[in-house]
Short mmCIF file of C-alpha atoms in Angstrom, two decimals:
data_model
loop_
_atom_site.label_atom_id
_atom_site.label_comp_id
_atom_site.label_asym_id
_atom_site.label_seq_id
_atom_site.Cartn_x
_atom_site.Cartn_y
_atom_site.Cartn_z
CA UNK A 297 -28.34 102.21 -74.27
CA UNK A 298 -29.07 100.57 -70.66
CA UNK A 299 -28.50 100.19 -67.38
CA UNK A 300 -25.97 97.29 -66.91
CA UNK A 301 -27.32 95.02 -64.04
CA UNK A 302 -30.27 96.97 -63.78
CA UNK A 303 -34.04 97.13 -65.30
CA UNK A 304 -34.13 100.47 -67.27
CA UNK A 305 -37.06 103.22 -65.54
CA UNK A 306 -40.06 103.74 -67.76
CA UNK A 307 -39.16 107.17 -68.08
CA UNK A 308 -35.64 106.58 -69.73
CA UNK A 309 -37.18 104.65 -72.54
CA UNK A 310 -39.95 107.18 -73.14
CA UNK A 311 -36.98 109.75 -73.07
CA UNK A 312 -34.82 106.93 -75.25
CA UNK A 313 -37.59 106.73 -77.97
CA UNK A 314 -38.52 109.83 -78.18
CA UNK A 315 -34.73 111.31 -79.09
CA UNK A 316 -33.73 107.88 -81.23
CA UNK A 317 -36.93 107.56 -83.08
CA UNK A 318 -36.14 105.13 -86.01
CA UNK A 319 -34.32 102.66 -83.88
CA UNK A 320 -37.44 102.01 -81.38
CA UNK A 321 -37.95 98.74 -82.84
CA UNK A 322 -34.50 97.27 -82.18
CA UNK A 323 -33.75 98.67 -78.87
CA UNK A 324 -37.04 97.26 -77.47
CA UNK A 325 -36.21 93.98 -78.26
CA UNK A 326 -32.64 93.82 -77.40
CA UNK A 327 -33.78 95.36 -73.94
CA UNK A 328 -36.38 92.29 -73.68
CA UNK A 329 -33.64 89.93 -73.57
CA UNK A 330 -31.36 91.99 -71.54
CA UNK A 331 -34.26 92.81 -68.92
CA UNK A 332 -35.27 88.75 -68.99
CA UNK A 333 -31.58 88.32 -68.34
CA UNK A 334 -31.01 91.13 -64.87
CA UNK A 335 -34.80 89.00 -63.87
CA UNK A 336 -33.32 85.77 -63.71
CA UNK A 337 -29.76 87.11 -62.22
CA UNK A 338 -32.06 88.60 -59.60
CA UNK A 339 -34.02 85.73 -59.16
CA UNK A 340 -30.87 83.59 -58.50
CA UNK A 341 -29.84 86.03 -56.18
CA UNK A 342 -32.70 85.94 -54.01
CA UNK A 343 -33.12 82.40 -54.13
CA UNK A 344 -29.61 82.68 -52.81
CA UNK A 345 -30.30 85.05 -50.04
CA UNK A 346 -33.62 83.03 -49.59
CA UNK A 347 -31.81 79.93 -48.98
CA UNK A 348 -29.32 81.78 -46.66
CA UNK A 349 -31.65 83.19 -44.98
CA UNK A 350 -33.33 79.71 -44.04
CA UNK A 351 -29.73 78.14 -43.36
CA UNK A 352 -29.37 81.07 -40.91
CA UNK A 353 -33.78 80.11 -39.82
CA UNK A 354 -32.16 76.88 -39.28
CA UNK A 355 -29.17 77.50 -37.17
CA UNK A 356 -30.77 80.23 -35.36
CA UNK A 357 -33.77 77.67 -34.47
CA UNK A 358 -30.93 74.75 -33.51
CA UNK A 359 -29.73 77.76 -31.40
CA UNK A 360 -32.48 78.57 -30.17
CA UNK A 361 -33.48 75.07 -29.40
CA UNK A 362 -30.72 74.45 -27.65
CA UNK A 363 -30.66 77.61 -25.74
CA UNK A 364 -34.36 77.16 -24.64
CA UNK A 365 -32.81 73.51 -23.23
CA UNK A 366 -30.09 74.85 -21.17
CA UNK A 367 -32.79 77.57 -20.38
CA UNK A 368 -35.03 74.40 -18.80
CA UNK A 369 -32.17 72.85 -17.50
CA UNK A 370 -31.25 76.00 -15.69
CA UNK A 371 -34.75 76.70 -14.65
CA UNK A 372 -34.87 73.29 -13.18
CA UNK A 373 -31.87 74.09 -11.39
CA UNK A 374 -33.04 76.81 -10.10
CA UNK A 375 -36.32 76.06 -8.67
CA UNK A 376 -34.19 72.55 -7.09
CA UNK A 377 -31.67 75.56 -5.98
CA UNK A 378 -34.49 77.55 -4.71
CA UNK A 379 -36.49 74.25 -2.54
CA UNK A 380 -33.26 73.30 -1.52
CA UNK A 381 -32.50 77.31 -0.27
CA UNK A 382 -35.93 77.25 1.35
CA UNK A 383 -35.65 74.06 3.04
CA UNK A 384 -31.59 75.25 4.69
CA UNK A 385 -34.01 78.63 5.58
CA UNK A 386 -36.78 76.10 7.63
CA UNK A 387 -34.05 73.99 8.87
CA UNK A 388 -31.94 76.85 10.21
CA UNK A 389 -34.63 78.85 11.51
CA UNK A 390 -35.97 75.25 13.31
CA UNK A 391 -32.44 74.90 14.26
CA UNK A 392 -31.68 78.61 15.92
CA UNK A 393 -35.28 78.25 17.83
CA UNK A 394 -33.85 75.04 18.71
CA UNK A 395 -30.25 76.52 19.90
CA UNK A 396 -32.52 79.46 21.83
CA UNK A 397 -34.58 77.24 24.00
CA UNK A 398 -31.49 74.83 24.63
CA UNK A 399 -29.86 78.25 25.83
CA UNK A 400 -32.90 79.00 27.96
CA UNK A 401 -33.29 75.82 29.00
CA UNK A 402 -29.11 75.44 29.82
CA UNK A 403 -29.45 79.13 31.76
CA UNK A 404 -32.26 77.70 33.49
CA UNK A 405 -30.35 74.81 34.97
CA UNK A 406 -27.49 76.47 35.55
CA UNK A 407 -29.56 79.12 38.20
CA UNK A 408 -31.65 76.47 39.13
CA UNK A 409 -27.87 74.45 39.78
CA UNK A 410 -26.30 77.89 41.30
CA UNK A 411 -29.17 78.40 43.72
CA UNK A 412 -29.12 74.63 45.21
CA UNK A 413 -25.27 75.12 45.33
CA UNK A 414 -25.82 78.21 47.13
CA UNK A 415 -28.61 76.84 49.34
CA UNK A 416 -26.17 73.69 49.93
CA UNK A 417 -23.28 76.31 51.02
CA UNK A 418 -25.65 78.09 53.52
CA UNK A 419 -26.95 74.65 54.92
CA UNK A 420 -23.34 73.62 55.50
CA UNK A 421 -22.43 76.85 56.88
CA UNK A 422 -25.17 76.28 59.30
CA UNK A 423 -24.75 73.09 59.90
CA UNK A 424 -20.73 73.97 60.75
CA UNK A 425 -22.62 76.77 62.86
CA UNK A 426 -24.50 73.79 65.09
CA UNK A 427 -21.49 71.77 65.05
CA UNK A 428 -19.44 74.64 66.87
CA UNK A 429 -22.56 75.52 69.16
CA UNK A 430 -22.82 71.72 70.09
CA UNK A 431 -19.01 71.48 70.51
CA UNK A 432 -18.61 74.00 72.94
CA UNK A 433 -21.75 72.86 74.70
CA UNK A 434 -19.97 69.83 74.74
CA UNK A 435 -16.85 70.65 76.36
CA UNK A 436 -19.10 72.78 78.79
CA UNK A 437 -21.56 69.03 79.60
CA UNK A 438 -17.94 67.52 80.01
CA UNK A 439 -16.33 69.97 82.73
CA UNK A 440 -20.25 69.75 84.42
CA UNK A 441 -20.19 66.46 84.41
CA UNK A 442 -16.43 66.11 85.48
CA UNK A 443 -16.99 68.57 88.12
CA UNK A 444 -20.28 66.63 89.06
CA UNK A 445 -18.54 63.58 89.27
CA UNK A 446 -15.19 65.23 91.65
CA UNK A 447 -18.26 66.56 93.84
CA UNK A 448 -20.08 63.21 94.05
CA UNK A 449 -16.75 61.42 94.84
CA UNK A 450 -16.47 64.29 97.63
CA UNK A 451 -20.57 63.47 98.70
CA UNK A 452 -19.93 59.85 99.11
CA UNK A 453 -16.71 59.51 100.15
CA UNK A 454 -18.52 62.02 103.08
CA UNK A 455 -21.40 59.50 103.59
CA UNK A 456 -19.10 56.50 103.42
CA UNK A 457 -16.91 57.94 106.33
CA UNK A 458 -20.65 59.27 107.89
CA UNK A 459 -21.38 55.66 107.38
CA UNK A 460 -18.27 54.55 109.09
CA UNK A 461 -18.61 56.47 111.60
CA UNK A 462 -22.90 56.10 112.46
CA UNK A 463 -21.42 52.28 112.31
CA UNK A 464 -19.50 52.22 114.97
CA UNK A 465 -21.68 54.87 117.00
CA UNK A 466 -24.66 52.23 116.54
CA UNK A 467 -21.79 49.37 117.56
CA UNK A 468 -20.48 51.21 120.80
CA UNK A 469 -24.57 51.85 121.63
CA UNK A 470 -25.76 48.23 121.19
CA UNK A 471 -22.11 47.16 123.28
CA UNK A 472 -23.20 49.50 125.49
CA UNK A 473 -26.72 48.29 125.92
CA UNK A 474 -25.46 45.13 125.75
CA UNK A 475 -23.22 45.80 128.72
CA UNK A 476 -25.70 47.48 130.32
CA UNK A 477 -28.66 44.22 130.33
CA UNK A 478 -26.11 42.06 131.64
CA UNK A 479 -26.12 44.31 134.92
CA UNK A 480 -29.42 43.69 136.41
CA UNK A 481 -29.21 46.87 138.67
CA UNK A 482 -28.89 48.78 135.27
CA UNK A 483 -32.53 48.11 133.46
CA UNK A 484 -34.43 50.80 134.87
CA UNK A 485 -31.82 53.55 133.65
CA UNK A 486 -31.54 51.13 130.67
CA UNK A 487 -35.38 51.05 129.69
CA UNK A 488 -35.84 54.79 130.51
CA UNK A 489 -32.40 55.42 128.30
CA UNK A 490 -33.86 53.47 125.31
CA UNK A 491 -37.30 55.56 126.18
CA UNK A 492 -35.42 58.67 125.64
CA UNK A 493 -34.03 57.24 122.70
CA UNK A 494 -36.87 57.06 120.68
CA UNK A 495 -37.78 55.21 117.67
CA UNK A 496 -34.29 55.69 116.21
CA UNK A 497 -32.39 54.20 119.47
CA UNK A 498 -34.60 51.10 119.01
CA UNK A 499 -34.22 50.74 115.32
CA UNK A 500 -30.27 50.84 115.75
CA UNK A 501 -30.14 48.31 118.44
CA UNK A 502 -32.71 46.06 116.31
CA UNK A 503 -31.03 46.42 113.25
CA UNK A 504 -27.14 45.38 115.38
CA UNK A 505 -28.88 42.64 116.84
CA UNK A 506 -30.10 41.45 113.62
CA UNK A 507 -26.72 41.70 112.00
CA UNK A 508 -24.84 40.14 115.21
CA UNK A 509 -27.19 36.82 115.03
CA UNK A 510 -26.97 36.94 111.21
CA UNK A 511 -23.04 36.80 112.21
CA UNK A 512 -23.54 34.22 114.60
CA UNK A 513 -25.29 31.90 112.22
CA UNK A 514 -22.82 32.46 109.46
CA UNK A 515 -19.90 31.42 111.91
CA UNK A 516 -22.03 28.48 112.94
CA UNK A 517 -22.52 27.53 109.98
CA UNK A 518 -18.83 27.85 108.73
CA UNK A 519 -17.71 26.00 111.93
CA UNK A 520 -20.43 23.20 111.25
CA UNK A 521 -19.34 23.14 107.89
CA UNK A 522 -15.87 22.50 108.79
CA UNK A 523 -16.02 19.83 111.02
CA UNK A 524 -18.21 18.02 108.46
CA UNK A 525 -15.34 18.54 105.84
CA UNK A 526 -12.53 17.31 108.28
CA UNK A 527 -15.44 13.57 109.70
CA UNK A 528 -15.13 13.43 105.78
#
């Protein structure tokens, strides 16, 4: 008997024979055909797990085709992921130097702004210092020169009463001279008077005599120029 499905061992025919004897013959051919039979069952088995097997080659390699794809499409996106990363790093790094010298530059003006306004402040402070100082000197110049000015009113209305009053001492002298010349037993006393007098005596009676003919002539004239106005 044999193994149903299966190729009998060489052993279990040896055994087989061996115990049977006679019926060697038959068996051996009858297991020809049976083991021909379990050959070509196997055969078509394997061709059948062969072909599977490539069907799976084949859909594993489509897979795998289409994974290594994705795999290049995601690598491409990746490295464009990874310039585009590294260029946002440049740029931000370019753009936070830029931001810290703005800042420097921004605290820079701002003391450079803080000390002019501070230097302005003291400059008007000083200059509102002056302005007081020349205020009150000022007011002190006005009450000088107000006080100058009540003073000099005083000085000349002194010297214009002085004046009045050497005028009509030089007027009651030259009268008097005057008086005296037209009494001839009066010119010695006279000449030795006018001696005494000095060089001031004669310089008052020159200076009346001048201004009495300069009178003279301007009365002259007036009366000269009157009687020619009433001939007209």
């Amino acid at each position: 008997a044999g193994y149903p499905g299966t190729r009998p061992p060489a052993r279990a025919t040896a055994q087989l024979s061996a115990r049977d004897g006679a019926g060697v013959a038959t068996s051996g051919a009858d297991g020809e055909v049976q083991s021909e039979g379990i050959d070509a069952l196997s055969l078509g088995i394997l061709e059948d797990r062969f072909q599977r097997v490539l069907a799976d080659n084949a859909k594993l390699t489509k897979e795998l085709e289409a994974a290594n794809k994705e795999l290049r499409v995601l690598r491409e996106d990746e490295e464009e992921l990874t310039m585009t990363w590294k260029a946002s790093v440049a740029v931000a790094s370019r753009q936070k130097t830029t931001a810290h010298g703005l800042a420097r530059n921004a605290q820079v003006d701002a003391r450079a702004r803080t000390a002019g306004l501070v230097d302005a402040a003291r400059h008007a402070q000083e200059l509102q210092d002056v302005h007081r100082r020349l205020k009150s000197v000022n007011r002190q110049l006005s009450f000088a020169q107000e006080l100058q000015e009540k003073q000099l009113g005083v000085v000349e209305q002194k010297i214009a009463t002085r004046s009045s009053r050497a005028r009509r001492i030089e007027q009651a002298i030259y009268r008097l001279v005057v008086e005296a010349q037209s009494e001839s037993d009066l010119d010695e006393a006279l000449s030795a008077a006018v001696a005494r007098g000095g060089p001031l005596l004669r310089s008052v009676l020159a200076r009346e005599a001048q201004r009495e003919a300069l009178e003279l002539t301007a009365q002259e004239e007036a009366a000269h120029g009157g009687g020619a106005a009433d001939d007209a």
